[in-house]
């Protein structure tokens, strides 16, 4: 039996676990997730009769393997497709039709977290939620697969419990958090420092999100507005009512995401003031003064929301020789949900081949 440990239960980790379970029957997969949810930034909340995706907004159909996974391999019950287009706006709040390529914009009636839930449900993986891994340790083992007497991994969580040893370790947190785990890892190998430098060089943009509910329908022809010149405080506004099952008829629920500069500057400010400011901006952009006064609100800050580039793949590839695999949208080099899933499928296949 091969023991596989996975830190983080994001979409990439779920895809990797799915592939490993499907292709290596004797693999024993254990996942450690610091939060109570699954699927990372592809996060869903529910409030009364509302369901809303407050991180990633939808899944694009830009990768054939991901399309096949979602529509053929997994249960597609409750899969919803947003058909309204995405429009653009600029620094002057001028709204224009966008370049809608008729790509799919998928979610589920129960939200985007269904992707990870359905992937994990297809496996025998053990998922430990609310388990924060604080220490990664390389340990010796006489029965290590490579026969060198060293090559397994142990993990210590925040409660002082040790997990493992694992023959293979996958790490799925955002690059800054992965870099910190590697920086403090008990792993005496020159590769560790090289890997820390490479992962630590991945820059991230922050996103501060406001959720705004209104007791009326918004009469506009688009699903979302995106700021194309990056010069406005708001980067994105989308309508959750365009997703079947998310919002009661006759109501509006907006997901408003500030751009990186605004988010970084106001990240630790009073959330009430942040929500009020973003609601005012939204009213101006959409051209409807009623939007400045939502009936109900929610919010979330994403400090490590979007990677601004990929990682140097040399050290990442070299780490596989030690049974260590890094995965996520930052490894793929594109801050998109489909990219994270595709990277997870790749990593899962590489692990399956190696063991």
JSON list of N, CA, C and O in Angstrom, two decimals, residues 122-141:
[
{"chain": "A", "resi": 122, "resn": "UNK", "atom": "N", "xyz": [-16.06, 10.45, -4.80]},
{"chain": "A", "resi": 122, "resn": "UNK", "atom": "CA", "xyz": [-15.74, 9.33, -5.68]},
{"chain": "A", "resi": 122, "resn": "UNK", "atom": "C", "xyz": [-14.50, 8.57, -5.24]},
{"chain": "A", "resi": 122, "resn": "UNK", "atom": "O", "xyz": [-14.09, 7.62, -5.91]},
{"chain": "A", "resi": 123, "resn": "UNK", "atom": "N", "xyz": [-13.90, 8.99, -4.14]},
{"chain": "A", "resi": 123, "resn": "UNK", "atom": "CA", "xyz": [-12.68, 8.35, -3.66]},
{"chain": "A", "resi": 123, "resn": "UNK", "atom": "C", "xyz": [-12.91, 7.75, -2.27]},
{"chain": "A", "resi": 123, "resn": "UNK", "atom": "O", "xyz": [-13.93, 7.99, -1.63]},
{"chain": "A", "resi": 124, "resn": "UNK", "atom": "N", "xyz": [-11.91, 6.99, -1.82]},
{"chain": "A", "resi": 124, "resn": "UNK", "atom": "CA", "xyz": [-11.90, 6.49, -0.45]},
{"chain": "A", "resi": 124, "resn": "UNK", "atom": "C", "xyz": [-11.01, 7.36, 0.44]},
{"chain": "A", "resi": 124, "resn": "UNK", "atom": "O", "xyz": [-10.63, 6.93, 1.54]},
{"chain": "A", "resi": 125, "resn": "UNK", "atom": "N", "xyz": [-10.70, 8.55, -0.02]},
{"chain": "A", "resi": 125, "resn": "UNK", "atom": "CA", "xyz": [-9.81, 9.43, 0.74]},
{"chain": "A", "resi": 125, "resn": "UNK", "atom": "C", "xyz": [-10.43, 9.80, 2.08]},
{"chain": "A", "resi": 125, "resn": "UNK", "atom": "O", "xyz": [-11.64, 10.01, 2.20]},
{"chain": "A", "resi": 126, "resn": "UNK", "atom": "N", "xyz": [-9.58, 9.91, 3.08]},
{"chain": "A", "resi": 126, "resn": "UNK", "atom": "CA", "xyz": [-9.98, 10.43, 4.39]},
{"chain": "A", "resi": 126, "resn": "UNK", "atom": "C", "xyz": [-9.66, 11.92, 4.42]},
{"chain": "A", "resi": 126, "resn": "UNK", "atom": "O", "xyz": [-8.51, 12.31, 4.20]},
{"chain": "A", "resi": 127, "resn": "UNK", "atom": "N", "xyz": [-10.66, 12.75, 4.68]},
{"chain": "A", "resi": 127, "resn": "UNK", "atom": "CA", "xyz": [-10.48, 14.20, 4.69]},
{"chain": "A", "resi": 127, "resn": "UNK", "atom": "C", "xyz": [-10.65, 14.72, 6.11]},
{"chain": "A", "resi": 127, "resn": "UNK", "atom": "O", "xyz": [-11.73, 14.59, 6.70]},
{"chain": "A", "resi": 128, "resn": "UNK", "atom": "N", "xyz": [-9.58, 15.31, 6.66]},
{"chain": "A", "resi": 128, "resn": "UNK", "atom": "CA", "xyz": [-9.62, 15.91, 7.98]},
{"chain": "A", "resi": 128, "resn": "UNK", "atom": "C", "xyz": [-9.80, 17.42, 7.82]},
{"chain": "A", "resi": 128, "resn": "UNK", "atom": "O", "xyz": [-8.88, 18.12, 7.40]},
{"chain": "A", "resi": 129, "resn": "UNK", "atom": "N", "xyz": [-10.98, 17.91, 8.14]},
{"chain": "A", "resi": 129, "resn": "UNK", "atom": "CA", "xyz": [-11.22, 19.35, 8.08]},
{"chain": "A", "resi": 129, "resn": "UNK", "atom": "C", "xyz": [-10.79, 20.01, 9.39]},
{"chain": "A", "resi": 129, "resn": "UNK", "atom": "O", "xyz": [-10.60, 19.35, 10.39]},
{"chain": "A", "resi": 130, "resn": "UNK", "atom": "N", "xyz": [-10.65, 21.32, 9.33]},
{"chain": "A", "resi": 130, "resn": "UNK", "atom": "CA", "xyz": [-10.21, 22.11, 10.50]},
{"chain": "A", "resi": 130, "resn": "UNK", "atom": "C", "xyz": [-8.94, 21.51, 11.12]},
{"chain": "A", "resi": 130, "resn": "UNK", "atom": "O", "xyz": [-8.80, 21.42, 12.34]},
{"chain": "A", "resi": 131, "resn": "UNK", "atom": "N", "xyz": [-8.05, 21.11, 10.26]},
{"chain": "A", "resi": 131, "resn": "UNK", "atom": "CA", "xyz": [-6.77, 20.55, 10.68]},
{"chain": "A", "resi": 131, "resn": "UNK", "atom": "C", "xyz": [-5.65, 21.33, 9.99]},
{"chain": "A", "resi": 131, "resn": "UNK", "atom": "O", "xyz": [-5.40, 21.13, 8.80]},
{"chain": "A", "resi": 132, "resn": "UNK", "atom": "N", "xyz": [-5.04, 22.21, 10.73]},
{"chain": "A", "resi": 132, "resn": "UNK", "atom": "CA", "xyz": [-3.99, 23.07, 10.17]},
{"chain": "A", "resi": 132, "resn": "UNK", "atom": "C", "xyz": [-2.63, 22.39, 10.31]},
{"chain": "A", "resi": 132, "resn": "UNK", "atom": "O", "xyz": [-2.19, 22.10, 11.43]},
{"chain": "A", "resi": 133, "resn": "UNK", "atom": "N", "xyz": [-1.98, 22.14, 9.20]},
{"chain": "A", "resi": 133, "resn": "UNK", "atom": "CA", "xyz": [-0.63, 21.56, 9.22]},
{"chain": "A", "resi": 133, "resn": "UNK", "atom": "C", "xyz": [0.38, 22.68, 9.46]},
{"chain": "A", "resi": 133, "resn": "UNK", "atom": "O", "xyz": [0.39, 23.69, 8.76]},
{"chain": "A", "resi": 134, "resn": "UNK", "atom": "N", "xyz": [1.25, 22.47, 10.46]},
{"chain": "A", "resi": 134, "resn": "UNK", "atom": "CA", "xyz": [2.22, 23.50, 10.81]},
{"chain": "A", "resi": 134, "resn": "UNK", "atom": "C", "xyz": [3.66, 23.07, 10.54]},
{"chain": "A", "resi": 134, "resn": "UNK", "atom": "O", "xyz": [4.54, 23.92, 10.39]},
{"chain": "A", "resi": 135, "resn": "UNK", "atom": "N", "xyz": [3.91, 21.76, 10.51]},
{"chain": "A", "resi": 135, "resn": "UNK", "atom": "CA", "xyz": [5.29, 21.29, 10.29]},
{"chain": "A", "resi": 135, "resn": "UNK", "atom": "C", "xyz": [5.29, 20.15, 9.30]},
{"chain": "A", "resi": 135, "resn": "UNK", "atom": "O", "xyz": [4.49, 19.22, 9.39]},
{"chain": "A", "resi": 136, "resn": "UNK", "atom": "N", "xyz": [6.20, 20.25, 8.35]},
{"chain": "A", "resi": 136, "resn": "UNK", "atom": "CA", "xyz": [6.45, 19.17, 7.39]},
{"chain": "A", "resi": 136, "resn": "UNK", "atom": "C", "xyz": [7.82, 18.59, 7.70]},
{"chain": "A", "resi": 136, "resn": "UNK", "atom": "O", "xyz": [8.79, 19.33, 7.89]},
{"chain": "A", "resi": 137, "resn": "UNK", "atom": "N", "xyz": [7.90, 17.26, 7.75]},
{"chain": "A", "resi": 137, "resn": "UNK", "atom": "CA", "xyz": [9.15, 16.62, 8.17]},
{"chain": "A", "resi": 137, "resn": "UNK", "atom": "C", "xyz": [9.50, 15.46, 7.24]},
{"chain": "A", "resi": 137, "resn": "UNK", "atom": "O", "xyz": [8.67, 14.62, 6.94]},
{"chain": "A", "resi": 138, "resn": "UNK", "atom": "N", "xyz": [10.74, 15.44, 6.81]},
{"chain": "A", "resi": 138, "resn": "UNK", "atom": "CA", "xyz": [11.25, 14.33, 6.03]},
{"chain": "A", "resi": 138, "resn": "UNK", "atom": "C", "xyz": [11.83, 13.29, 7.00]},
{"chain": "A", "resi": 138, "resn": "UNK", "atom": "O", "xyz": [12.63, 13.65, 7.88]},
{"chain": "A", "resi": 139, "resn": "UNK", "atom": "N", "xyz": [11.42, 12.05, 6.87]},
{"chain": "A", "resi": 139, "resn": "UNK", "atom": "CA", "xyz": [11.88, 11.03, 7.81]},
{"chain": "A", "resi": 139, "resn": "UNK", "atom": "C", "xyz": [12.44, 9.84, 7.06]},
{"chain": "A", "resi": 139, "resn": "UNK", "atom": "O", "xyz": [12.11, 9.59, 5.90]},
{"chain": "A", "resi": 140, "resn": "UNK", "atom": "N", "xyz": [13.30, 9.06, 7.74]},
{"chain": "A", "resi": 140, "resn": "UNK", "atom": "CA", "xyz": [13.86, 7.86, 7.16]},
{"chain": "A", "resi": 140, "resn": "UNK", "atom": "C", "xyz": [12.91, 6.70, 7.28]},
{"chain": "A", "resi": 140, "resn": "UNK", "atom": "O", "xyz": [12.03, 6.67, 8.14]},
{"chain": "A", "resi": 141, "resn": "UNK", "atom": "N", "xyz": [13.06, 5.76, 6.38]},
{"chain": "A", "resi": 141, "resn": "UNK", "atom": "CA", "xyz": [12.21, 4.57, 6.42]},
{"chain": "A", "resi": 141, "resn": "UNK", "atom": "C", "xyz": [12.90, 3.46, 5.66]},
{"chain": "A", "resi": 141, "resn": "UNK", "atom": "O", "xyz": [13.28, 3.61, 4.50]}
]
